[in-house]
CSV table of C-alpha atoms and ligand atoms in Angstrom, one decimal:
chain,number,residue,atom,x,y,z
A,267,MET,CA,-0.1,-0.1,0.0
A,268,THR,CA,1.2,3.5,-0.3
A,269,ASP,CA,-1.6,5.8,-0.1
A,270,HIS,CA,-0.5,6.1,3.0
A,271,VAL,CA,-2.5,9.0,5.5
A,272,SER,CA,-2.4,10.4,8.7
A,273,THR,CA,-4.6,11.4,11.7
A,274,HIS,CA,-2.6,14.9,11.7
A,275,GLN,CA,-3.4,14.9,7.9
A,276,ALA,CA,-5.4,18.9,6.8
A,277,GLU,CA,-6.5,20.5,4.3
A,278,GLU,CA,-3.7,22.5,2.0
A,279,ASP,CA,-4.0,25.7,3.0
A,280,ALA,CA,-1.9,28.3,1.2
A,281,ARG,CA,-2.2,31.0,4.1
A,282,ASN,CA,0.1,28.9,6.4
A,283,GLU,CA,2.9,29.7,4.7
A,284,ASP,CA,2.4,33.3,5.9
A,285,ILE,CA,1.9,32.5,9.5
A,286,LEU,CA,3.0,34.2,12.2
A,287,ILE,CA,5.1,32.3,15.0
A,288,TYR,CA,5.3,33.4,18.7
A,289,VAL,CA,9.2,32.0,19.3
A,290,ASN,CA,10.1,33.8,23.3
A,291,GLY,CA,7.8,36.5,23.5
A,292,LYS,CA,7.8,38.0,19.8
A,293,ILE,CA,5.8,37.5,16.9
A,294,VAL,CA,7.6,36.8,14.0
A,295,PRO,CA,7.0,35.8,10.2
A,296,LYS,CA,7.4,31.8,9.7
A,297,ALA,CA,10.6,32.0,8.0
A,298,GLN,CA,12.1,34.1,10.6
A,299,ALA,CA,11.0,31.9,13.4
A,300,MET,CA,14.2,30.0,14.5
A,301,VAL,CA,16.1,28.9,17.4
A,302,SER,CA,19.3,27.6,18.5
A,303,VAL,CA,21.2,24.6,17.6
A,304,TYR,CA,22.6,24.6,21.0
A,305,ASP,CA,18.6,24.4,21.9
A,306,SER,CA,17.9,21.6,24.1
A,307,GLY,CA,14.7,20.7,22.8
A,308,PHE,CA,16.3,20.4,19.5
A,309,MET,CA,19.8,18.5,20.6
A,310,LEU,CA,17.9,16.2,23.5
A,311,GLY,CA,14.3,16.2,23.2
A,312,ASP,CA,14.1,17.8,26.3
A,313,GLY,CA,11.2,19.7,26.6
A,314,VAL,CA,7.0,19.1,26.7
A,315,TRP,CA,4.1,20.6,24.5
A,316,GLU,CA,0.5,20.2,23.8
A,317,GLY,CA,-1.6,20.6,21.0
A,318,ILE,CA,-4.6,22.6,20.8
A,319,ARG,CA,-7.2,23.3,18.6
A,320,LEU,CA,-9.9,26.8,17.7
A,321,TYR,CA,-13.2,26.1,17.1
A,322,ASN,CA,-15.7,29.2,16.5
A,323,GLY,CA,-13.3,31.9,18.4
A,324,ARG,CA,-12.8,29.0,21.6
A,325,TRP,CA,-10.0,27.1,22.2
A,326,THR,CA,-11.1,24.0,23.3
A,327,PHE,CA,-10.0,22.8,26.7
A,328,LEU,CA,-7.7,25.1,26.7
A,329,ASP,CA,-7.3,25.4,31.2
A,330,GLU,CA,-6.7,21.6,30.8
A,331,HIS,CA,-4.4,21.7,28.4
A,332,ILE,CA,-2.3,24.4,29.9
A,333,ALA,CA,-3.1,22.7,33.2
A,334,ARG,CA,-1.2,19.0,31.8
A,335,LEU,CA,1.5,20.9,30.2
A,336,PHE,CA,2.9,22.6,33.6
A,337,GLU,CA,2.1,19.3,35.1
A,338,ALA,CA,4.8,18.1,32.4
A,339,ALA,CA,7.2,20.6,33.0
A,340,LYS,CA,6.8,20.1,36.4
A,341,ALA,CA,7.7,15.9,36.5
A,342,ILE,CA,10.6,16.9,34.0
A,343,ASP,CA,11.4,20.4,36.4
A,344,LEU,CA,11.4,22.6,33.8
A,345,GLU,CA,10.1,26.0,34.9
A,346,ILE,CA,8.1,27.9,32.5
A,347,GLY,CA,9.1,31.4,33.7
A,348,LEU,CA,5.4,32.1,32.6
A,349,THR,CA,1.9,31.7,35.4
A,350,PRO,CA,-1.0,29.5,32.9
A,351,GLU,CA,-2.7,33.3,32.5
A,352,GLN,CA,0.6,34.3,30.8
A,353,VAL,CA,0.9,30.9,28.7
A,354,ILE,CA,-2.8,31.6,27.8
A,355,ALA,CA,-2.0,35.3,26.6
A,356,ALA,CA,0.6,33.9,24.6
A,357,VAL,CA,-1.9,31.7,22.6
A,358,LEU,CA,-4.4,34.5,22.5
A,359,GLU,CA,-1.9,37.3,21.1
A,360,THR,CA,-0.4,34.7,18.3
A,361,GLN,CA,-4.0,33.8,17.5
A,362,GLN,CA,-4.7,37.3,17.2
A,363,ALA,CA,-1.6,37.9,14.9
A,364,ASN,CA,-2.7,35.6,12.5
A,365,GLY,CA,-6.7,37.0,12.5
A,366,MET,CA,-7.6,33.2,13.2
A,367,THR,CA,-11.3,33.1,14.3
A,368,THR,CA,-12.0,28.9,13.8
A,369,ASP,CA,-10.3,25.9,12.7
A,370,ALA,CA,-7.1,26.9,13.9
A,371,HIS,CA,-4.7,23.9,15.4
A,372,ALA,CA,-1.3,25.3,17.5
A,373,ARG,CA,1.3,23.4,19.3
A,374,LEU,CA,2.5,25.4,22.0
A,375,MET,CA,5.8,24.0,23.1
A,376,VAL,CA,8.7,24.4,26.0
A,377,THR,CA,12.5,23.6,26.0
A,378,ARG,CA,14.9,23.5,28.7
A,379,GLY,CA,16.6,26.7,26.8
A,380,VAL,CA,20.0,27.0,25.0
A,381,LYS,CA,22.9,25.0,26.0
A,382,THR,CA,25.9,26.2,26.8
A,383,ARG,CA,27.8,23.0,25.6
A,384,PRO,CA,26.3,20.4,23.1
A,385,PHE,CA,25.8,17.7,25.8
A,386,GLN,CA,23.4,16.1,28.0
A,387,HIS,CA,23.5,17.5,31.3
A,388,PRO,CA,20.2,19.7,31.9
A,389,LYS,CA,22.7,22.2,34.2
A,390,LEU,CA,23.6,23.3,30.2
A,391,SER,CA,20.7,24.6,29.3
A,392,GLN,CA,21.9,28.2,31.0
A,393,ARG,CA,19.1,30.4,28.6
A,394,GLY,CA,15.7,29.5,28.6
A,395,PRO,CA,13.7,28.0,28.5
A,396,THR,CA,12.7,28.3,25.3
A,397,MET,CA,8.6,29.0,24.3
A,398,VAL,CA,7.1,28.4,21.2
A,399,ILE,CA,3.5,28.3,19.7
A,400,ILE,CA,3.7,27.3,15.6
A,401,MET,CA,-0.2,28.2,15.1
A,402,GLU,CA,-1.8,27.5,11.8
A,403,HIS,CA,-4.8,27.1,10.0
A,404,SER,CA,-5.7,23.1,10.2
A,405,ARG,CA,-9.3,21.2,8.9
A,406,GLN,CA,-8.7,17.6,9.7
A,407,LYS,CA,-8.9,15.8,5.7
A,408,LEU,CA,-9.0,12.3,5.7
A,409,PRO,CA,-9.6,10.3,2.1
A,410,ARG,CA,-10.7,7.3,4.0
A,411,PRO,CA,-10.4,5.7,7.7
A,412,ILE,CA,-7.1,4.8,9.0
A,413,ARG,CA,-5.5,1.6,9.0
A,414,LEU,CA,-3.1,0.7,12.0
A,415,ALA,CA,-0.5,-2.2,12.5
A,416,THR,CA,0.6,-3.9,15.9
A,417,VAL,CA,4.5,-3.2,16.2
A,418,PRO,CA,6.6,-4.0,18.6
A,419,HIS,CA,7.1,-1.3,20.4
A,420,MET,CA,5.3,-1.0,23.9
A,421,ARG,CA,3.5,1.7,25.9
A,422,GLY,CA,6.1,1.1,28.7
A,423,LEU,CA,5.9,1.5,32.4
A,424,PRO,CA,5.7,4.7,33.9
A,425,MET,CA,9.8,4.6,35.1
A,426,THR,CA,11.0,4.7,31.6
A,427,GLN,CA,9.6,7.6,29.9
A,428,ASP,CA,5.9,7.6,31.8
A,429,PRO,CA,3.7,7.8,28.4
A,430,LYS,CA,1.9,10.3,30.3
A,431,LEU,CA,4.2,12.5,29.5
A,432,ASN,CA,4.2,14.9,26.8
A,433,SER,CA,7.6,15.0,26.2
A,434,HIS,CA,9.7,16.5,23.0
A,435,SER,CA,11.5,13.4,22.5
A,436,LYS,CA,9.1,10.9,20.4
A,437,LEU,CA,11.0,8.4,19.5
A,438,ASN,CA,9.3,5.4,20.6
A,439,CYS,CA,6.3,6.8,18.8
A,440,ILE,CA,8.6,7.5,15.8
A,441,LEU,CA,9.7,3.9,15.6
A,442,ALA,CA,5.7,2.0,15.9
A,443,CYS,CA,4.9,4.7,13.0
A,444,ILE,CA,7.6,3.9,11.0
A,445,ALA,CA,7.3,-0.2,11.5
A,446,ALA,CA,3.2,0.5,11.0
A,447,GLU,CA,3.9,2.2,8.0
A,448,LYS,CA,6.7,-1.1,6.8
A,449,ALA,CA,3.7,-3.5,7.3
A,450,GLY,CA,1.5,-1.1,4.9
A,451,ALA,CA,-0.6,0.5,7.5
A,452,ASP,CA,-0.8,4.3,8.3
A,453,GLU,CA,0.0,4.4,12.0
A,454,ALA,CA,0.8,2.0,14.5
A,455,LEU,CA,-1.5,0.5,17.4
A,456,MET,CA,0.7,-0.3,20.9
A,457,LEU,CA,-0.2,-2.8,23.3
A,458,ASP,CA,1.2,-2.3,27.2
A,459,VAL,CA,3.5,-4.2,28.7
A,460,HIS,CA,1.2,-7.4,29.2
A,461,GLY,CA,0.2,-7.4,25.4
A,462,PHE,CA,-3.5,-5.8,26.2
A,463,VAL,CA,-4.2,-3.0,23.1
A,464,ASN,CA,-3.4,0.7,24.6
A,465,THR,CA,-2.7,3.5,22.3
A,466,THR,CA,-1.7,4.5,18.7
A,467,ASN,CA,1.6,6.5,18.6
A,468,ALA,CA,-0.1,9.9,18.8
A,469,CYS,CA,-4.0,9.3,19.8
A,470,ASN,CA,-5.8,7.2,22.1
A,471,PHE,CA,-8.0,4.2,21.1
A,472,PHE,CA,-11.4,2.9,21.5
A,473,ILE,CA,-13.7,-0.1,19.7
A,474,VAL,CA,-17.3,-0.6,19.8
A,475,ARG,CA,-18.5,-4.0,20.7
A,476,LYS,CA,-22.3,-4.8,20.7
A,477,GLY,CA,-22.9,-1.3,21.7
A,478,GLN,CA,-20.4,-1.2,24.4
A,479,VAL,CA,-17.5,1.7,24.0
A,480,TRP,CA,-14.1,0.2,25.4
A,481,THR,CA,-11.3,1.7,25.8
A,482,SER,CA,-8.3,0.6,27.7
A,483,THR,CA,-7.0,1.2,31.5
A,484,GLY,CA,-5.3,4.5,31.1
A,485,ASP,CA,-2.4,3.5,32.8
A,486,TYR,CA,0.3,3.1,29.7
A,487,CYS,CA,-1.3,5.8,27.6
A,488,MET,CA,-1.1,9.7,26.9
A,489,ASN,CA,-3.9,11.1,29.6
A,490,GLY,CA,-5.6,12.2,26.8
A,491,ILE,CA,-7.9,15.3,27.5
A,492,THR,CA,-10.0,14.1,24.2
A,493,ARG,CA,-10.2,10.2,25.7
A,494,GLN,CA,-11.7,11.5,28.9
A,495,LYS,CA,-14.3,14.3,26.8
A,496,VAL,CA,-15.7,10.7,24.5
A,497,ILE,CA,-15.6,8.9,28.2
A,498,ASP,CA,-18.1,11.5,30.0
A,499,LEU,CA,-20.1,12.2,26.8
A,500,CYS,CA,-21.0,8.0,27.0
A,501,ARG,CA,-21.8,7.9,30.3
A,502,ALA,CA,-23.8,11.7,29.9
A,503,ASN,CA,-25.5,9.8,27.1
A,504,ASP,CA,-26.6,6.3,28.5
A,505,ILE,CA,-23.4,4.5,26.0
A,506,PRO,CA,-22.3,1.7,28.3
A,507,VAL,CA,-18.4,2.8,28.5
A,508,PHE,CA,-15.5,0.8,30.0
A,509,GLU,CA,-12.0,1.3,30.9
A,510,ARG,CA,-10.3,-2.0,30.7
A,511,ASN,CA,-8.2,-4.2,29.5
A,512,PHE,CA,-8.5,-6.1,26.1
A,513,SER,CA,-6.6,-8.1,23.8
A,514,LEU,CA,-6.3,-8.4,19.8
A,515,VAL,CA,-8.8,-10.7,20.0
A,516,ASP,CA,-11.3,-8.3,21.0
A,517,THR,CA,-10.4,-5.8,18.8
A,518,TYR,CA,-10.1,-7.3,15.3
A,519,SER,CA,-13.4,-9.0,15.7
A,520,ALA,CA,-15.3,-5.3,17.6
A,521,ASP,CA,-18.5,-3.2,15.1
A,522,GLU,CA,-16.0,-0.3,14.9
A,523,ALA,CA,-13.0,1.3,16.3
A,524,PHE,CA,-12.0,5.1,16.6
A,525,LEU,CA,-9.1,7.6,17.7
A,526,THR,CA,-9.0,10.3,19.8
A,527,GLY,CA,-6.9,13.3,19.7
A,528,THR,CA,-7.4,17.3,19.7
A,529,PHE,CA,-6.1,17.6,16.2
A,530,GLY,CA,-8.8,15.2,15.0
A,531,ALA,CA,-11.1,14.5,17.4
A,532,GLN,CA,-12.9,10.8,16.8
A,533,THR,CA,-10.9,9.4,13.4
A,534,PRO,CA,-12.7,6.1,12.2
A,535,VAL,CA,-10.3,3.4,12.1
A,536,GLY,CA,-10.9,0.5,9.3
A,537,TRP,CA,-8.2,-1.9,9.1
A,538,ILE,CA,-5.7,-3.8,11.7
A,539,ASP,CA,-3.3,-5.7,11.1
A,540,GLY,CA,-4.8,-6.9,7.7
A,541,ARG,CA,-8.5,-7.4,8.8
A,542,THR,CA,-11.3,-5.1,7.7
A,543,ILE,CA,-13.1,-3.6,11.7
A,544,GLY,CA,-17.0,-3.8,10.7
A,545,THR,CA,-17.9,-2.6,7.3
A,546,GLY,CA,-14.3,-1.0,7.2
A,547,GLN,CA,-15.9,2.4,6.9
A,548,MET,CA,-17.1,5.1,10.2
A,549,GLY,CA,-19.4,2.8,12.3
A,550,PRO,CA,-22.7,4.3,13.4
A,551,MET,CA,-21.4,5.0,17.0
A,552,THR,CA,-18.2,6.6,15.9
A,553,GLU,CA,-20.4,9.1,14.2
A,554,ARG,CA,-22.7,9.7,16.8
A,555,ILE,CA,-19.6,9.9,19.6
A,556,ARG,CA,-18.2,12.2,17.3
A,557,GLY,CA,-21.9,14.2,16.6
A,558,LEU,CA,-21.8,14.6,20.5
A,559,TYR,CA,-18.5,16.3,20.8
A,560,LYS,CA,-19.0,18.3,17.8
A,561,THR,CA,-21.8,20.0,20.0
A,562,MET,CA,-20.0,19.8,23.7
A,563,VAL,CA,-17.2,21.9,21.4
A,564,GLY,CA,-19.1,24.1,19.3
A,565,ALA,CA,-17.4,22.9,16.3
B,114,PLP,C1,1.0,10.2,22.8
B,114,PLP,C2,-0.9,10.6,23.0
B,114,PLP,N1,-1.7,10.0,23.1
B,114,PLP,C3,-2.9,10.8,22.5
B,114,PLP,C4,-3.2,12.2,22.4
B,114,PLP,C5,-3.9,12.9,22.6
B,114,PLP,O1,-4.6,13.4,23.5
B,114,PLP,P1,-5.8,14.5,23.3
B,114,PLP,O2,-6.7,14.2,23.5
B,114,PLP,O3,-5.1,15.6,25.4
B,114,PLP,O4,-5.0,15.9,22.4
B,114,PLP,C6,-1.4,12.6,22.2
B,114,PLP,C7,-1.6,14.5,22.3
B,114,PLP,O5,-0.9,15.3,22.4
B,114,PLP,C8,-0.5,12.0,22.3
B,114,PLP,O6,0.6,12.4,22.2
């Protein structure tokens, strides 16, 4: 298969050539948005980030994203140097500079900053942190449901790069995605250390079986904000939802599968490891949940 797609695929938008980018308090044209080659994010993936989305004038669940950013920064002992309110102000300032009112996505990144020497020790980051906001016009556009392949790369235990950290270094996920592409899929389905189905390389994962919605226990995956909203929406709408262990056997025979994430909200999955899931198209439960979520976020 060569027609690979990605959950982060968006409509082509020529305006993205002329966007303005926030770099350490300055808002500059894309071509001038630079960080040092000594930056700890570039050199070592030493930083944390959030992806946020604008629908109809409102950044969806912004406070929760900013809280998760500060939690991650605290966990890696990185002092952002701004209050959550100041970070939100930087997002709004970037939005205003770009004249964006809806259908935008921003990647908000904070690294430990610029090092004095090109080595690992965090104390070498003497200038910083570095904060960048890349904000693009963005509407997800997928020609078909996503295809997944199971890969040998796992979602690990919390003591080895906790999967709940949105760290700049995503090498484990990138290797998983490469393996999935080589297996003829678009993205990777990753198992936990016990072999239960956990998550994909960039999104949370759900299946639908006999009217029930299942997702992993949450122990080994990103505590996705969209994941939690889907669980909340199911509960509020009398859709049985379970955070539980389940295996590939349960997954292949599911009626539907879908992914969740801020970028794509709920993205249908049509194929896993050569098995068609349900009809291979978006199923009625996925469609219903997408509708509920759209209403919730005012999209
Ligand atoms: C590995 C991984 N899983 C899931 C998600 C989705 O999380 P959210 O719904 O908060 O965007 C992300 C996004 O940051 C992620 O990096």
